[in-house]
Coordinates of N, CA and C in Angstrom, one line a residue:
X1 N 73.2 8.3 18.9 CA 72.1 8.1 19.9 C 71.1 9.2 19.8
X2 N 71.6 10.5 19.4 CA 70.7 11.6 19.3 C 69.6 11.3 18.2
X3 N 70.0 10.6 17.2 CA 69.1 10.4 16.1 C 68.2 9.1 16.3
X4 N 68.6 8.3 17.2 CA 67.9 7.1 17.5 C 66.6 7.4 18.3
X5 N 66.8 8.3 19.3 CA 65.6 8.7 20.2 C 64.5 9.3 19.4
X6 N 64.7 10.3 18.5 CA 63.6 10.8 17.7 C 62.9 9.7 16.9
X7 N 63.7 8.8 16.4 CA 63.2 7.8 15.5 C 62.3 6.9 16.3
X8 N 62.5 6.7 17.6 CA 61.7 5.9 18.4 C 60.4 6.7 18.9
X9 N 60.6 7.9 19.3 CA 59.5 8.7 19.8 C 58.4 9.1 18.8
X10 N 58.9 9.4 17.6 CA 57.9 9.9 16.6 C 56.9 8.8 16.3
X11 N 57.3 7.5 15.9 CA 56.3 6.5 15.7 C 55.4 6.2 16.9
X12 N 56.0 6.4 18.2 CA 55.3 6.1 19.4 C 54.2 7.2 19.5
X13 N 54.5 8.4 19.3 CA 53.5 9.5 19.4 C 52.4 9.3 18.4
X14 N 52.8 9.0 17.1 CA 51.8 8.7 16.1 C 50.9 7.6 16.5
X15 N 51.4 6.6 17.1 CA 50.6 5.4 17.5 C 49.6 5.8 18.6
X16 N 50.1 6.6 19.6 CA 49.3 7.1 20.6 C 48.1 8.0 20.1
X17 N 48.5 8.8 19.2 CA 47.5 9.7 18.6 C 46.4 8.9 17.8
X18 N 46.9 7.9 17.1 CA 46.0 7.0 16.3 C 45.1 6.3 17.2
X19 N 45.6 5.8 18.4 CA 44.8 5.1 19.3 C 43.7 6.0 19.9
X20 N 44.2 7.3 20.2 CA 43.3 8.3 20.7 C 42.2 8.6 19.8
X21 N 42.5 8.7 18.5 CA 41.5 8.9 17.4 C 40.5 7.8 17.4
X22 N 41.0 6.5 17.4 CA 40.1 5.4 17.4 C 39.1 5.4 18.6
X23 N 39.7 5.8 19.7 CA 38.8 5.8 20.9 C 37.7 6.9 20.7
X24 N 38.1 8.0 20.2 CA 37.2 9.1 19.9 C 36.1 8.6 18.9
X25 N 36.5 7.9 17.9 CA 35.6 7.4 16.9 C 34.6 6.4 17.5
X26 N 35.1 5.5 18.4 CA 34.2 4.6 19.1 C 33.2 5.3 19.9
X27 N 33.7 6.3 20.7 CA 32.7 7.1 21.5 C 31.7 7.8 20.7
X28 N 32.2 8.4 19.5 CA 31.3 9.1 18.6 C 30.2 8.2 18.1
X29 N 30.6 7.0 17.6 CA 29.6 6.1 17.0 C 28.7 5.5 18.1
X30 N 29.2 5.3 19.3 CA 28.3 4.8 20.4 C 27.3 5.9 20.7
X31 N 27.7 7.1 20.7 CA 26.7 8.2 21.0 C 25.7 8.3 19.9
X32 N 26.1 8.1 18.6 CA 25.2 8.2 17.5 C 24.2 7.1 17.5
X33 N 24.7 5.8 17.8 CA 23.7 4.7 17.9 C 22.7 4.9 19.1
X34 N 23.2 5.5 20.2 CA 22.4 5.7 21.3 C 21.3 6.8 21.0
X35 N 21.7 7.8 20.2 CA 20.7 8.8 19.8 C 19.7 8.2 18.9
X36 N 20.1 7.3 18.0 CA 19.1 6.7 17.0 C 18.1 5.8 17.8
X37 N 18.7 5.1 18.8 CA 17.8 4.2 19.6 C 16.8 5.1 20.4
X38 N 17.3 6.2 21.0 CA 16.4 7.1 21.7 C 15.3 7.7 20.8
X39 N 15.7 8.0 19.6 CA 14.7 8.6 18.6 C 13.7 7.5 18.2
X40 N 14.1 6.3 18.0 CA 13.2 5.2 17.7 C 12.2 5.0 18.9
X41 N 12.7 5.0 20.1 CA 11.9 4.8 21.3 C 10.9 5.9 21.4
X42 N 11.3 7.1 21.1 CA 10.4 8.3 21.2 C 9.3 8.1 20.1
X43 N 9.7 7.7 18.9 CA 8.6 7.5 17.9 C 7.6 6.5 18.3
X44 N 8.1 5.4 18.9 CA 7.2 4.3 19.3 C 6.3 4.8 20.4
X45 N 6.8 5.6 21.4 CA 6.0 6.1 22.4 C 5.0 7.1 21.9
X46 N 5.3 7.9 20.9 CA 4.4 8.8 20.2 C 3.3 8.0 19.5
X47 N 3.7 6.9 18.8 CA 2.7 6.1 18.1 C 1.7 5.5 19.0
X48 N 2.2 4.9 20.2 CA 1.3 4.3 21.1 C 0.4 5.4 21.8
X49 N 0.9 6.6 21.9 CA 0.1 7.7 22.5 C -0.8 8.3 21.5
X50 N -0.7 7.9 20.2 CA -1.5 8.5 19.1 C -1.0 9.9 18.7
X51 N 0.3 10.2 18.9 CA 0.9 11.4 18.5 C 1.8 11.2 17.4
X52 N 1.6 11.9 16.2 CA 2.4 11.7 15.0 C 2.9 13.0 14.5
X53 N 4.1 12.9 14.0 CA 4.7 14.0 13.3 C 4.2 14.1 11.8
X54 N 3.8 13.0 11.2 CA 3.4 12.9 9.9 C 1.9 12.5 9.9
X55 N 1.0 13.4 9.4 CA -0.4 13.2 9.4 C -0.8 12.0 8.5
X56 N -0.1 11.8 7.4 CA -0.3 10.6 6.5 C -0.1 9.3 7.3
X57 N 1.0 9.2 8.0 CA 1.3 8.1 8.8 C 0.3 7.8 9.9
X58 N -0.2 8.9 10.5 CA -1.3 8.9 11.5 C -2.5 8.3 10.9
X59 N -2.9 8.7 9.7 CA -4.1 8.1 9.0 C -4.0 6.6 8.8
X60 N -2.9 6.2 8.2 CA -2.7 4.7 7.9 C -2.7 3.9 9.2
X61 N -2.2 4.5 10.3 CA -2.2 3.7 11.5 C -3.6 3.6 12.2
X62 N -4.5 4.4 11.7 CA -5.9 4.2 12.2 C -6.7 3.2 11.5
X63 N -6.2 2.8 10.3 CA -7.0 1.9 9.4 C -7.1 0.5 10.0
X64 N -8.2 -0.1 9.8 CA -8.4 -1.5 10.1 C -7.7 -2.4 9.1
X65 N -7.1 -3.5 9.5 CA -6.4 -4.4 8.6 C -7.4 -5.5 8.1
X66 N -7.4 -5.7 6.8 CA -8.3 -6.8 6.2 C -7.4 -7.9 5.7
X67 N -7.5 -9.1 6.3 CA -6.6 -10.2 5.9 C -7.0 -10.7 4.5
X68 N -6.1 -11.3 3.8 CA -6.3 -12.0 2.6 C -6.5 -13.5 2.8
X69 N -7.2 -14.2 1.9 CA -7.8 -13.8 0.7 C -9.2 -13.1 0.9
X70 N -9.6 -12.4 -0.2 CA -10.9 -11.8 -0.1 C -11.7 -12.1 -1.4
X71 N -13.0 -12.0 -1.3 CA -13.8 -12.2 -2.5 C -14.9 -11.2 -2.6
X72 N -15.5 -11.1 -3.7 CA -16.5 -10.0 -4.0 C -17.7 -10.1 -3.0
X73 N -18.1 -9.0 -2.5 CA -19.3 -8.9 -1.7 C -20.2 -7.9 -2.4
X74 N -20.0 -7.8 -3.7 CA -20.8 -6.8 -4.5 C -20.7 -5.5 -3.9
X75 N -21.8 -4.8 -3.7 CA -21.7 -3.4 -3.2 C -21.7 -3.4 -1.7
X76 N -21.7 -4.5 -1.0 CA -21.7 -4.5 0.5 C -20.3 -4.6 0.9
X77 N -19.6 -3.5 0.7 CA -18.1 -3.4 1.1 C -17.9 -3.6 2.6
X78 N -18.9 -3.2 3.4 CA -18.8 -3.3 4.8 C -18.5 -4.7 5.3
X79 N -18.9 -5.7 4.5 CA -18.6 -7.1 4.9 C -17.1 -7.4 4.9
X80 N -16.3 -6.6 4.2 CA -14.9 -6.8 4.2 C -14.2 -6.3 5.4
X81 N -14.8 -5.3 6.1 CA -14.2 -4.7 7.3 C -14.7 -3.3 7.4
X82 N -14.2 -2.7 8.5 CA -14.6 -1.3 8.8 C -13.7 -0.3 8.0
X83 N -14.3 0.3 7.0 CA -13.6 1.3 6.2 C -13.5 2.6 6.9
X84 N -12.3 3.2 6.9 CA -12.1 4.5 7.6 C -12.2 5.7 6.6
X85 N -12.8 6.7 7.0 CA -12.9 7.9 6.1 C -11.6 8.5 5.8
X86 N -11.3 8.8 4.5 CA -10.1 9.4 4.1 C -10.1 10.9 4.3
X87 N -9.1 11.5 5.0 CA -9.1 12.9 5.3 C -8.7 13.7 4.0
X88 N -8.9 15.0 4.0 CA -8.6 15.8 2.8 C -7.2 15.7 2.3
X89 N -6.2 15.7 3.2 CA -4.8 15.7 2.8 C -4.4 14.4 2.2
X90 N -5.0 13.3 2.6 CA -4.7 12.0 1.9 C -5.5 11.9 0.6
X91 N -6.7 12.5 0.6 CA -7.5 12.5 -0.6 C -6.7 13.2 -1.8
X92 N -6.1 14.3 -1.4 CA -5.3 15.1 -2.4 C -4.1 14.3 -2.8
X93 N -3.5 13.6 -1.9 CA -2.3 12.8 -2.2 C -2.6 11.7 -3.1
X94 N -3.8 11.1 -3.1 CA -4.3 10.1 -4.0 C -4.7 10.6 -5.3
X95 N -4.7 11.9 -5.5 CA -5.1 12.5 -6.8 C -6.6 12.8 -7.0
X96 N -7.3 12.8 -5.9 CA -8.8 13.1 -6.0 C -9.1 14.5 -5.5
X97 N -10.2 15.1 -6.0 CA -10.6 16.4 -5.4 C -10.9 16.2 -3.9
X98 N -10.7 17.2 -3.1 CA -10.9 17.1 -1.7 C -12.3 16.8 -1.3
X99 N -13.2 17.1 -2.3 CA -14.7 16.9 -2.0 C -15.1 15.5 -2.2
X100 N -14.2 14.6 -2.7 CA -14.5 13.2 -3.0 C -14.8 12.5 -1.7
X101 N -15.8 11.6 -1.8 CA -16.2 10.8 -0.6 C -15.5 9.4 -0.7
X102 N -14.3 9.3 0.0 CA -13.5 8.1 0.0 C -13.4 7.5 1.4
X103 N -13.3 6.1 1.3 CA -13.1 5.4 2.5 C -12.0 4.3 2.2
X104 N -11.3 3.9 3.2 CA -10.1 3.0 3.0 C -10.1 1.9 4.0
X105 N -9.5 0.8 3.6 CA -9.3 -0.4 4.4 C -7.9 -1.0 4.1
X106 N -7.1 -1.1 5.1 CA -5.7 -1.5 4.9 C -5.6 -3.0 4.6
X107 N -4.7 -3.4 3.7 CA -4.4 -4.8 3.3 C -3.0 -5.1 3.7
X108 N -2.6 -6.4 3.8 CA -1.2 -6.7 4.1 C -0.3 -6.2 3.0
X109 N 1.0 -5.9 3.4 CA 1.9 -5.3 2.5 C 2.2 -6.3 1.4
X110 N 2.6 -5.8 0.2 CA 3.0 -6.6 -0.9 C 4.3 -6.1 -1.4
X111 N 5.3 -7.0 -1.5 CA 6.7 -6.7 -1.9 C 7.2 -5.5 -1.0
X112 N 6.8 -5.4 0.2 CA 7.2 -4.4 1.1 C 6.5 -3.1 0.9
X113 N 5.5 -3.0 0.0 CA 4.8 -1.8 -0.3 C 3.4 -1.8 0.4
X114 N 2.9 -0.6 0.7 CA 1.6 -0.6 1.3 C 0.5 -0.9 0.2
X115 N -0.6 -1.5 0.7 CA -1.7 -1.9 -0.1 C -3.0 -1.6 0.6
X116 N -4.0 -1.1 -0.1 CA -5.3 -0.8 0.6 C -6.4 -0.9 -0.4
X117 N -7.6 -1.1 0.1 CA -8.9 -1.0 -0.6 C -9.4 0.4 -0.4
X118 N -9.8 1.0 -1.5 CA -10.4 2.3 -1.5 C -11.7 2.3 -2.2
X119 N -12.7 2.8 -1.4 CA -14.1 2.9 -2.0 C -14.4 4.4 -2.2
X120 N -15.0 4.6 -3.4 CA -15.4 6.0 -3.8 C -16.9 6.0 -3.9
X121 N -17.6 6.8 -3.1 CA -19.0 6.9 -3.2 C -19.4 7.9 -4.3
X122 N -20.0 7.4 -5.4 CA -20.2 8.2 -6.6 C -21.5 9.0 -6.4
X123 N -22.6 8.4 -5.8 CA -23.8 9.1 -5.5 C -24.4 8.4 -4.2
X124 N -25.7 8.6 -4.0 CA -26.3 8.1 -2.8 C -26.3 6.6 -2.7
X125 N -26.3 5.9 -3.8 CA -26.4 4.5 -3.8 C -25.3 3.7 -4.5
X126 N -24.4 4.4 -5.3 CA -23.4 3.8 -6.1 C -22.0 4.0 -5.6
X127 N -21.2 3.0 -5.4 CA -19.8 3.1 -5.0 C -19.0 2.2 -5.8
X128 N -17.7 2.6 -5.9 CA -16.7 1.8 -6.7 C -15.6 1.4 -5.8
X129 N -15.0 0.2 -6.0 CA -14.0 -0.3 -5.1 C -12.7 -0.5 -5.9
X130 N -11.6 0.0 -5.4 CA -10.3 -0.1 -6.0 C -9.3 -0.7 -5.1
X131 N -8.3 -1.4 -5.7 CA -7.1 -1.9 -5.0 C -6.0 -1.0 -5.3
X132 N -5.3 -0.4 -4.3 CA -4.2 0.5 -4.5 C -2.9 -0.1 -4.0
X133 N -1.8 0.2 -4.7 CA -0.5 0.0 -4.1 C 0.1 1.4 -3.9
X134 N 0.9 1.5 -2.8 CA 1.4 2.8 -2.4 C 2.8 2.8 -1.9
X135 N 3.5 3.9 -2.0 CA 4.8 4.0 -1.4 C 4.7 4.1 0.1
X136 N 5.8 4.1 0.8 CA 5.7 4.1 2.2 C 5.1 5.5 2.7
X137 N 5.3 6.5 2.0 CA 4.8 7.8 2.4 C 3.4 8.0 1.9
X138 N 2.7 7.0 1.3 CA 1.3 7.1 0.9 C 1.1 7.5 -0.5
X139 N 2.2 7.8 -1.2 CA 2.1 8.2 -2.6 C 1.6 7.0 -3.5
X140 N 0.5 7.1 -4.3 CA 0.0 6.0 -5.0 C 1.0 5.6 -6.1
X141 N 1.1 4.3 -6.3 CA 1.9 3.7 -7.4 C 1.0 3.3 -8.5
X142 N 0.0 2.5 -8.2 CA -0.9 1.9 -9.2 C -2.2 1.6 -8.6
X143 N -3.3 1.4 -9.4 CA -4.5 1.0 -8.8 C -5.3 0.2 -9.8
X144 N -6.2 -0.6 -9.3 CA -7.0 -1.5 -10.2 C -8.5 -1.4 -9.7
X145 N -9.4 -1.3 -10.6 CA -10.8 -1.3 -10.2 C -11.3 -2.7 -9.9
X146 N -11.7 -3.0 -8.7 CA -12.2 -4.3 -8.4 C -13.7 -4.5 -8.6
X147 N -14.4 -3.5 -8.2 CA -15.9 -3.6 -8.3 C -16.5 -2.3 -8.8
X148 N -17.4 -2.4 -9.7 CA -18.2 -1.3 -10.1 C -19.5 -1.8 -10.8
X149 N -20.5 -1.0 -10.9 CA -21.7 -1.3 -11.6 C -22.1 -0.1 -12.4
X150 N -22.4 -0.3 -13.7 CA -22.8 0.8 -14.5 C -23.8 0.4 -15.5
X151 N -24.7 1.3 -15.9 CA -25.7 1.0 -16.9 C -25.2 0.8 -18.3
X152 N -25.7 -0.1 -19.0 CA -25.3 -0.5 -20.4 C -26.5 -0.4 -21.3
X153 N -26.5 0.6 -22.2 CA -27.5 0.8 -23.2 C -27.1 0.2 -24.5
X154 N -27.5 -1.1 -24.7 CA -27.1 -1.8 -25.9 C -28.1 -1.7 -27.0
X155 N -27.7 -2.1 -28.2 CA -28.6 -2.0 -29.4 C -29.9 -2.7 -29.2
X156 N -29.9 -3.9 -28.6 CA -31.1 -4.7 -28.5 C -31.5 -4.9 -27.0
X157 N -30.9 -4.2 -26.1 CA -31.2 -4.5 -24.7 C -30.7 -3.3 -23.8
X158 N -31.2 -3.3 -22.6 CA -30.7 -2.4 -21.6 C -30.4 -3.1 -20.3
X159 N -29.3 -2.9 -19.7 CA -29.0 -3.6 -18.5 C -27.9 -3.0 -17.7
X160 N -27.2 -3.8 -16.9 CA -26.1 -3.3 -16.0 C -24.9 -4.2 -16.1
X161 N -23.8 -3.6 -16.1 CA -22.5 -4.4 -16.1 C -21.9 -4.4 -14.7
X162 N -21.6 -5.5 -14.2 CA -21.0 -5.7 -12.9 C -19.6 -6.3 -13.0
X163 N -18.8 -6.0 -12.0 CA -17.5 -6.6 -11.9 C -17.3 -7.3 -10.5
X164 N -17.0 -8.6 -10.5 CA -16.7 -9.3 -9.3 C -15.2 -9.6 -9.2
X165 N -14.7 -9.9 -8.0 CA -13.3 -10.0 -7.9 C -12.9 -11.1 -6.9
X166 N -11.7 -11.6 -7.0 CA -11.1 -12.5 -6.1 C -9.7 -12.1 -5.9
X167 N -9.2 -12.0 -4.7 CA -7.8 -11.7 -4.4 C -7.3 -12.7 -3.5
X168 N -6.3 -13.5 -4.0 CA -5.7 -14.5 -3.2 C -4.7 -14.0 -2.2
X169 N -4.2 -14.8 -1.3 CA -3.2 -14.4 -0.3 C -1.9 -14.0 -0.9
X170 N -1.6 -14.4 -2.2 CA -0.4 -14.1 -2.9 C -0.7 -12.9 -3.9
X171 N -1.8 -12.2 -3.7 CA -2.2 -11.0 -4.5 C -2.4 -11.4 -6.0
X172 N -2.9 -12.6 -6.2 CA -3.4 -12.9 -7.6 C -4.8 -12.4 -7.7
X173 N -5.1 -11.5 -8.6 CA -6.4 -10.8 -8.7 C -7.1 -11.3 -9.9
X174 N -8.3 -11.8 -9.7 CA -9.2 -12.3 -10.9 C -10.4 -11.4 -10.9
X175 N -10.7 -10.8 -12.0 CA -11.9 -10.0 -12.2 C -12.9 -10.7 -13.2
X176 N -14.1 -10.7 -12.8 CA -15.2 -11.4 -13.6 C -16.2 -10.3 -14.0
X177 N -16.5 -10.1 -15.3 CA -17.4 -9.1 -15.8 C -18.7 -9.7 -16.2
X178 N -19.8 -9.3 -15.5 CA -21.1 -9.8 -15.8 C -22.0 -8.7 -16.4
X179 N -22.9 -9.2 -17.3 CA -23.9 -8.3 -17.8 C -25.3 -8.9 -17.4
X180 N -26.1 -8.0 -16.8 CA -27.5 -8.5 -16.4 C -28.5 -7.7 -17.2
X181 N -29.3 -8.4 -17.9 CA -30.4 -7.7 -18.6 C -31.5 -7.3 -17.7
X182 N -32.0 -6.1 -17.9 CA -33.1 -5.6 -17.1 C -34.4 -6.0 -17.7
X183 N -34.3 -6.6 -19.0 CA -35.5 -7.0 -19.7 C -35.8 -8.5 -19.3
X184 N -34.8 -9.3 -19.5 CA -34.9 -10.8 -19.2 C -34.5 -11.2 -17.8
X185 N -33.7 -10.3 -17.1 CA -33.2 -10.5 -15.8 C -32.2 -11.7 -15.8
X186 N -31.6 -12.0 -16.9 CA -30.6 -13.0 -17.0 C -29.2 -12.4 -16.9
X187 N -28.3 -13.1 -16.3 CA -26.9 -12.6 -16.2 C -26.0 -13.5 -17.0
X188 N -25.0 -12.9 -17.7 CA -24.0 -13.7 -18.4 C -22.6 -13.2 -18.1
X189 N -21.7 -14.1 -18.0 CA -20.3 -13.8 -17.8 C -19.7 -13.4 -19.1
X190 N -19.3 -12.2 -19.2 CA -18.8 -11.7 -20.5 C -17.3 -11.9 -20.7
X191 N -16.5 -11.7 -19.6 CA -15.1 -11.9 -19.8 C -14.4 -12.0 -18.4
X192 N -13.2 -12.6 -18.4 CA -12.4 -12.7 -17.1 C -11.0 -12.2 -17.4
X193 N -10.5 -11.5 -16.4 CA -9.1 -11.0 -16.5 C -8.4 -11.3 -15.2
X194 N -7.1 -11.5 -15.3 CA -6.3 -11.9 -14.2 C -5.1 -10.9 -14.1
X195 N -4.7 -10.5 -12.9 CA -3.6 -9.6 -12.7 C -2.7 -10.1 -11.5
X196 N -1.5 -9.7 -11.6 CA -0.6 -9.9 -10.4 C 0.2 -8.6 -10.2
X197 N 0.7 -8.4 -9.0 CA 1.4 -7.2 -8.7 C 2.9 -7.4 -8.8
X198 N 3.6 -6.6 -9.6 CA 5.0 -6.7 -9.8 C 5.8 -6.2 -8.6
X199 N 7.1 -6.4 -8.5 CA 7.9 -6.1 -7.4 C 7.9 -4.5 -7.2
X200 N 7.7 -3.8 -8.2 CA 7.7 -2.3 -8.1 C 6.2 -1.8 -7.8
X201 N 5.3 -2.7 -7.6 CA 3.9 -2.2 -7.2 C 2.9 -2.0 -8.3
X202 N 3.2 -2.4 -9.6 CA 2.3 -2.2 -10.7 C 1.5 -3.4 -11.0
X203 N 0.3 -3.2 -11.5 CA -0.6 -4.3 -11.9 C -0.2 -4.8 -13.3
X204 N 0.1 -6.1 -13.4 CA 0.4 -6.7 -14.7 C -0.6 -7.7 -15.1
X205 N -1.3 -7.5 -16.2 CA -2.3 -8.5 -16.6 C -1.6 -9.8 -17.2
X206 N -2.2 -10.9 -16.8 CA -1.7 -12.2 -17.3 C -2.8 -12.8 -18.2
X207 N -2.3 -13.7 -19.1 CA -3.2 -14.4 -20.0 C -3.8 -15.5 -19.2
X208 N -5.1 -15.6 -19.4 CA -5.8 -16.8 -18.8 C -6.0 -17.9 -19.8
X209 N -5.4 -19.0 -19.5 CA -5.4 -20.1 -20.4 C -6.7 -20.9 -20.3
X210 N -7.4 -21.1 -21.4 CA -8.7 -21.8 -21.4 C -8.4 -23.3 -21.6
X211 N -9.0 -24.1 -20.7 CA -8.8 -25.5 -20.8 C -9.8 -26.1 -21.8
X212 N -9.3 -27.0 -22.6 CA -10.2 -27.6 -23.6 C -11.0 -28.8 -23.0

């Protein structure tokens, strides 16, 4: 009998300890979930109040959203939406000198990644437009020039090269390159290029099939 009692008590004690441990684990995880919820609620309250821990996140939250599809407005970028001025810390993050004159307009996410239009003012009258893909923290992944105009000094003529663009709601990007002669004032379409955005946020050029 002396040996039977310990044999019964030891498993019982171990079982009770195990149950106590499980109870403590449940309480611990409940407290952890509650803390996460409170942190999320606090972040949401800060966002609504315009208070941010991350200045990059604060910048993106101020940008206006431009719905897709979009098409070229030539140099009249304002027709696409209200571009917001890019602050110095984001300018540096994008790889530009802080003195650069940049403005941005937010686009819908692509493959869960951030996307935006970025205009760079080169001088008092000339600006260039880019399509950027970005990591969640604002780090640039890839970019594509959507619109620019530049002088072309050719052997038999002088004119300007323009780029027009079309971006579908599925992020299929078509670029059309035009040359306009300043002598004859005639424009010709020199080439077309098409791109899509890969799952990792890079621009991949696709072959445009010519119909006979």
